[in-house]
JSON list of C-alpha atoms in Angstrom, two decimals:
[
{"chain": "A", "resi": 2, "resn": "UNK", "atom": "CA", "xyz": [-18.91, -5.24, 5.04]},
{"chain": "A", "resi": 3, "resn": "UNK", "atom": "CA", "xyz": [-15.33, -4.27, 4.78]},
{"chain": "A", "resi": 4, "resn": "UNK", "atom": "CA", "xyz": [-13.81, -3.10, 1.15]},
{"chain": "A", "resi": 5, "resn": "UNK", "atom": "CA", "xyz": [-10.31, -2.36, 0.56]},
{"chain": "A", "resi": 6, "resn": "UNK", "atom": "CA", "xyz": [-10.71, -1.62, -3.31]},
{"chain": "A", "resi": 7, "resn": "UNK", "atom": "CA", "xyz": [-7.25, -1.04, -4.94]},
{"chain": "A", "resi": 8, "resn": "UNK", "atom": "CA", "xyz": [-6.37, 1.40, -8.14]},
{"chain": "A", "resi": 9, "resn": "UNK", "atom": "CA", "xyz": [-3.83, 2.62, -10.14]},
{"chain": "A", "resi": 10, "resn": "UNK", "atom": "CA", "xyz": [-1.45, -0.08, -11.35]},
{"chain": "A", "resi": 11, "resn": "UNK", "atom": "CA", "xyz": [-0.59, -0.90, -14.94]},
{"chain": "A", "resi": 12, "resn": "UNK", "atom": "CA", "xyz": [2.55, -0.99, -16.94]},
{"chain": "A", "resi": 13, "resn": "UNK", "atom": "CA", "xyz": [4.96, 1.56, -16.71]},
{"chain": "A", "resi": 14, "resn": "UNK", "atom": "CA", "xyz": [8.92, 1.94, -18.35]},
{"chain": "A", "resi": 15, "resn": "UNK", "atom": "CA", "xyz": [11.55, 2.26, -16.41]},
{"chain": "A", "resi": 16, "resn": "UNK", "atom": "CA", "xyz": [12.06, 5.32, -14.29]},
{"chain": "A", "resi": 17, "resn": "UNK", "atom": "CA", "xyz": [8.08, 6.09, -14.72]},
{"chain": "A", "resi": 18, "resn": "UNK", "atom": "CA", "xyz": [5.70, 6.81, -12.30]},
{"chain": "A", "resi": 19, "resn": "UNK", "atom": "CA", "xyz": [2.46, 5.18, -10.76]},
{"chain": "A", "resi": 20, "resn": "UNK", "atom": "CA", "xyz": [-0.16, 6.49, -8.09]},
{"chain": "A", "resi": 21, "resn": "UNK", "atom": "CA", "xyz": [-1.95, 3.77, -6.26]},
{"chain": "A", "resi": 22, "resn": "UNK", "atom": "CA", "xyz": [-4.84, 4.56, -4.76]},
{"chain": "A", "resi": 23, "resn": "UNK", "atom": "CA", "xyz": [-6.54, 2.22, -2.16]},
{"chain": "A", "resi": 24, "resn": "UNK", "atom": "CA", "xyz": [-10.65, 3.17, -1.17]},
{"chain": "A", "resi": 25, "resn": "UNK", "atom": "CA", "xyz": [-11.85, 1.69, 1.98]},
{"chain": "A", "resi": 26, "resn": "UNK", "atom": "CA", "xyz": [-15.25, 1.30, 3.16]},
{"chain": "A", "resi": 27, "resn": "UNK", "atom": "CA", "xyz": [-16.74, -0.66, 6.14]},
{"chain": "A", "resi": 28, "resn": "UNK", "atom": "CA", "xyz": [-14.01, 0.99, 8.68]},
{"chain": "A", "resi": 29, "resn": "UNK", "atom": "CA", "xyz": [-13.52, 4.04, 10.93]},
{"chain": "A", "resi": 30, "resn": "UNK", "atom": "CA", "xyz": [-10.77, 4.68, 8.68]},
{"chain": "A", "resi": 31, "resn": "UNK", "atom": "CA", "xyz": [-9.00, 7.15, 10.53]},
{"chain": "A", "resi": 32, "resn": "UNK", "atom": "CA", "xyz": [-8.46, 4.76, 13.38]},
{"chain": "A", "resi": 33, "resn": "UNK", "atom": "CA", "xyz": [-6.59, 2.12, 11.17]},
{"chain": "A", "resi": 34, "resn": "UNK", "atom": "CA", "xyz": [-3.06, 1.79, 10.43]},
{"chain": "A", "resi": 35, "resn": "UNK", "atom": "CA", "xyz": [-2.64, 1.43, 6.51]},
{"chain": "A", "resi": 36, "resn": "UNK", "atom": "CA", "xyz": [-0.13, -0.18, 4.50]},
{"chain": "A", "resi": 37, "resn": "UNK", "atom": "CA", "xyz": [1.00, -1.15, 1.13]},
{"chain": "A", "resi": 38, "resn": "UNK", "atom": "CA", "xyz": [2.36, -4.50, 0.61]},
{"chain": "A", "resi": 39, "resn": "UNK", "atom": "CA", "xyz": [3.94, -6.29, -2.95]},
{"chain": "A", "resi": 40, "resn": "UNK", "atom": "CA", "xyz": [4.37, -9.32, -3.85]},
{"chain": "A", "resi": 41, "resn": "UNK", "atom": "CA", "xyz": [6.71, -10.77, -7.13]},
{"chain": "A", "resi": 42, "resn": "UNK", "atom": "CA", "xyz": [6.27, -13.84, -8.50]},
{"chain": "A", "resi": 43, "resn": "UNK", "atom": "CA", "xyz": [7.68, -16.52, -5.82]},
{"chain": "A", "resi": 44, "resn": "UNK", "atom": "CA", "xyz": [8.47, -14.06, -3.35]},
{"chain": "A", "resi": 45, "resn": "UNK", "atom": "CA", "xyz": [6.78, -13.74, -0.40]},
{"chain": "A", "resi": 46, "resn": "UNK", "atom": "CA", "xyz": [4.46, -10.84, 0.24]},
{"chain": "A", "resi": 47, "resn": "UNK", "atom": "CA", "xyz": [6.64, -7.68, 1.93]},
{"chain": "A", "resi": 48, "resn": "UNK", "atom": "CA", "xyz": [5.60, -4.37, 3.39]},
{"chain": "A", "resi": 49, "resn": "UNK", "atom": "CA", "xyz": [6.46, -1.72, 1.27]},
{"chain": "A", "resi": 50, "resn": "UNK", "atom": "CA", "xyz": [5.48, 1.69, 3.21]},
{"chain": "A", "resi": 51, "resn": "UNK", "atom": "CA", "xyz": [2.96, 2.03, 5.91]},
{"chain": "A", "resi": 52, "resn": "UNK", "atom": "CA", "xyz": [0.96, 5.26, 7.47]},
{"chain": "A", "resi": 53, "resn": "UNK", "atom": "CA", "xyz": [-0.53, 4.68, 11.23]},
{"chain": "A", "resi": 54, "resn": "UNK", "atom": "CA", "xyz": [-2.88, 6.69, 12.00]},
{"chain": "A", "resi": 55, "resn": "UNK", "atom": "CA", "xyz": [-0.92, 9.38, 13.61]},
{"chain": "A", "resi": 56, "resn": "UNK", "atom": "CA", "xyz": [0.70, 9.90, 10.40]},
{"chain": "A", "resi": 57, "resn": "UNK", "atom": "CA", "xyz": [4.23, 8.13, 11.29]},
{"chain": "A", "resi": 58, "resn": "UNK", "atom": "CA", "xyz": [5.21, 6.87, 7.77]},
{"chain": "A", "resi": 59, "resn": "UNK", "atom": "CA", "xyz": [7.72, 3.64, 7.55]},
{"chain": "A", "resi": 60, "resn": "UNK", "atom": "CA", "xyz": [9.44, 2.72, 4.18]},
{"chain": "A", "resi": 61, "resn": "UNK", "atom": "CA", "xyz": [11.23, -0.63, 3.36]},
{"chain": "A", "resi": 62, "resn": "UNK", "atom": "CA", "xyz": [14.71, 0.37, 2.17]},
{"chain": "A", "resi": 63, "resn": "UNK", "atom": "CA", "xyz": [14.07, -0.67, -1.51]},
{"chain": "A", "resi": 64, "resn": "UNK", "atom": "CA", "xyz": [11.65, 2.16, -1.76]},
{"chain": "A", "resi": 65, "resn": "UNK", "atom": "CA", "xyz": [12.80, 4.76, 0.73]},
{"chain": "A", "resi": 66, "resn": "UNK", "atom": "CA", "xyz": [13.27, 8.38, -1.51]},
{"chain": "A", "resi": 67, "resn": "UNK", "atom": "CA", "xyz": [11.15, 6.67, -4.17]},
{"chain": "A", "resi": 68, "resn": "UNK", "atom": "CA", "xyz": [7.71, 6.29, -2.92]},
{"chain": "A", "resi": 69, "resn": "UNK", "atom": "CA", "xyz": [5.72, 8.08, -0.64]},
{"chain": "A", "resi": 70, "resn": "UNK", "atom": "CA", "xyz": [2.44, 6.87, 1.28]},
{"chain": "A", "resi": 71, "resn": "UNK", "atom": "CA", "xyz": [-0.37, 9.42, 2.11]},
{"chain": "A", "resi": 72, "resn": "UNK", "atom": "CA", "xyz": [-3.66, 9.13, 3.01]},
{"chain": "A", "resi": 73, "resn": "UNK", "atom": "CA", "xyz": [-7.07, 11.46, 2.82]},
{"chain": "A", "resi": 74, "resn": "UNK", "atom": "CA", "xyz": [-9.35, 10.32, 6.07]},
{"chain": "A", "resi": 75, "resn": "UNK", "atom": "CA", "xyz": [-11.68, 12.39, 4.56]},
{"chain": "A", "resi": 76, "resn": "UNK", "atom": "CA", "xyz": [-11.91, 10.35, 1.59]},
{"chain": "A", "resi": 77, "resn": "UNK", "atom": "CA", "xyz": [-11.21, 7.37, 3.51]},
{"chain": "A", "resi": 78, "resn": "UNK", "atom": "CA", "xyz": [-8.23, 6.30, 0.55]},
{"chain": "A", "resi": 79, "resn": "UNK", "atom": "CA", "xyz": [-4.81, 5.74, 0.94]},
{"chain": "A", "resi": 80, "resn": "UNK", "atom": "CA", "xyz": [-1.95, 6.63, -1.74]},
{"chain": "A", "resi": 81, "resn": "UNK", "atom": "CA", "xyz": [1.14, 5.07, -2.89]},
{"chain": "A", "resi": 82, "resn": "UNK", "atom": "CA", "xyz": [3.56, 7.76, -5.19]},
{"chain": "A", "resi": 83, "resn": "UNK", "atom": "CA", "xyz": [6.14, 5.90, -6.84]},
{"chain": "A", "resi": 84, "resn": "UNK", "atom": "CA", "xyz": [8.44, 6.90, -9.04]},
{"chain": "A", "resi": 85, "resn": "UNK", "atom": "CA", "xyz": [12.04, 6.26, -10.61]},
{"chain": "A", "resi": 86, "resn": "UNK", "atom": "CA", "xyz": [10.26, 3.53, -10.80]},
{"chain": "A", "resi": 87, "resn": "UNK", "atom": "CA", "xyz": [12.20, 0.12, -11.31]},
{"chain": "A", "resi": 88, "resn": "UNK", "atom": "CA", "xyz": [12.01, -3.29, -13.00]},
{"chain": "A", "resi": 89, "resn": "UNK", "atom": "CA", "xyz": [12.27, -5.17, -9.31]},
{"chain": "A", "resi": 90, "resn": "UNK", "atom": "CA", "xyz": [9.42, -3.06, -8.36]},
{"chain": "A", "resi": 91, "resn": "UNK", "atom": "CA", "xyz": [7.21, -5.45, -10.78]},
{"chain": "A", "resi": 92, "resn": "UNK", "atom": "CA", "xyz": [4.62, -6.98, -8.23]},
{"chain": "A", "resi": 93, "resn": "UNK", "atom": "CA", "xyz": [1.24, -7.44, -7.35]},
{"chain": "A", "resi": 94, "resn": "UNK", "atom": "CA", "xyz": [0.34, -4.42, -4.93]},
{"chain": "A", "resi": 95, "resn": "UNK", "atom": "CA", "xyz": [-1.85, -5.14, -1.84]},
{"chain": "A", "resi": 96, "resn": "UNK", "atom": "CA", "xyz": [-3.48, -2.46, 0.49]},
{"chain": "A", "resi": 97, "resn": "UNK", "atom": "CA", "xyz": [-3.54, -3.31, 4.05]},
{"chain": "A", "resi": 98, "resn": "UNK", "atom": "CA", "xyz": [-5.61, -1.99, 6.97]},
{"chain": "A", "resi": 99, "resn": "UNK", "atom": "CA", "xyz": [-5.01, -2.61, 10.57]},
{"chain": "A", "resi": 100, "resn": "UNK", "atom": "CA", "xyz": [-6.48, -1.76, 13.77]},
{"chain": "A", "resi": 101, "resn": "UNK", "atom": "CA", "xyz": [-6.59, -3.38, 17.60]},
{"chain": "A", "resi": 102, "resn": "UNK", "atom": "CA", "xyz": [-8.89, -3.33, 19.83]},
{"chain": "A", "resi": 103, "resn": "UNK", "atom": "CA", "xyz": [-8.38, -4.52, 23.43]},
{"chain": "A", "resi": 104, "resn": "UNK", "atom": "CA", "xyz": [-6.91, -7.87, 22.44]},
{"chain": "A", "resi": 105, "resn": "UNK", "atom": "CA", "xyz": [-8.17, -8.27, 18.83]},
{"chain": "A", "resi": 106, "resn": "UNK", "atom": "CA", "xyz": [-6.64, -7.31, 16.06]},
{"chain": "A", "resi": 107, "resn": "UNK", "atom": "CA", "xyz": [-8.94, -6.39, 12.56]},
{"chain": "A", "resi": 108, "resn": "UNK", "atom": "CA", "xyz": [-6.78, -7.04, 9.36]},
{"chain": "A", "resi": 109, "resn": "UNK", "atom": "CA", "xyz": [-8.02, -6.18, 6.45]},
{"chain": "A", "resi": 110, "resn": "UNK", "atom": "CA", "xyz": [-7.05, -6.28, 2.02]},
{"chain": "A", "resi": 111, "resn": "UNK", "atom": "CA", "xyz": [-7.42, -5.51, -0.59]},
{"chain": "A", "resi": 112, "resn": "UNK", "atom": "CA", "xyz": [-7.63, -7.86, -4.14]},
{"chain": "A", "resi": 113, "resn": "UNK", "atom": "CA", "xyz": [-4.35, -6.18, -5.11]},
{"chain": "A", "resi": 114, "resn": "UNK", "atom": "CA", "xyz": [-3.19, -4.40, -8.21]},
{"chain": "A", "resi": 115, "resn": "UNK", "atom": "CA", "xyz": [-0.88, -5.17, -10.83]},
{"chain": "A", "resi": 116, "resn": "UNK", "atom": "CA", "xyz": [2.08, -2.92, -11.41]},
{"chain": "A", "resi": 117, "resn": "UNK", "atom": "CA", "xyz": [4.82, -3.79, -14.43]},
{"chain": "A", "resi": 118, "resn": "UNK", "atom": "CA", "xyz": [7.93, -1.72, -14.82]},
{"chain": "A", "resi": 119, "resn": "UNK", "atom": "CA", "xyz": [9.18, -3.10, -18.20]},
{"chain": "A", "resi": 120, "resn": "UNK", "atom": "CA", "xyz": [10.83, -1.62, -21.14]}
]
């Protein structure tokens, strides 16, 4: 059985920091590409910052010099660093695993994690 199990959020002021954490179990982790994804109230769910499994990292431009993504395959978790962090960045946070094989692809998530950036 697959488990994405998400940690870390809460509320934090403006210009604060969080570290997300993201534990998988259930996949050859190092094989999967991981990513963090947000989503506001009535927005649609967006990538935030992905890791493949080569360790190529892509940030969406709202978070590039802000966050950074990591990941321990040892420990089979993925991070999330943000800080300066900002009001807009108020969202649900979802962890994301991904991985093909031959024509399949296996798409896995998290329950998500609250993050608040309020005064």
């Amino acid at each position: 059985q697959v488990q994405l199990v998400e940690s870390g959020g809460g509320l934090v002021q403006p210009g604060g920091s969080l570290r997300l954490s993201c534990a998988a179990s259930g996949i050859t982790f190092s094989m999967y590409h991981m990513g963090w994804y947000r989503q506001a109230p009535g927005k649609e769910r967006e990538l935030v910052a992905r890791i493949n499994s080569g360790l190529s990292t892509w940030y969406d431009d709202s978070v590039e010099g802000r966050f950074t993504i990591s990941r321990d395959n040892a420990a089979n978790t993925v991070y999330l660093q943000m800080n300066s962090l900002k009001p807009e960045d108020t969202a649900v946070y979802y962890c994301n695993s991904v991985h093909k094989v031959s024509a399949t692809t296996l798409n896995f998530w998290g329950q998500g994690t609250q993050v608040t950036v309020s005064s």
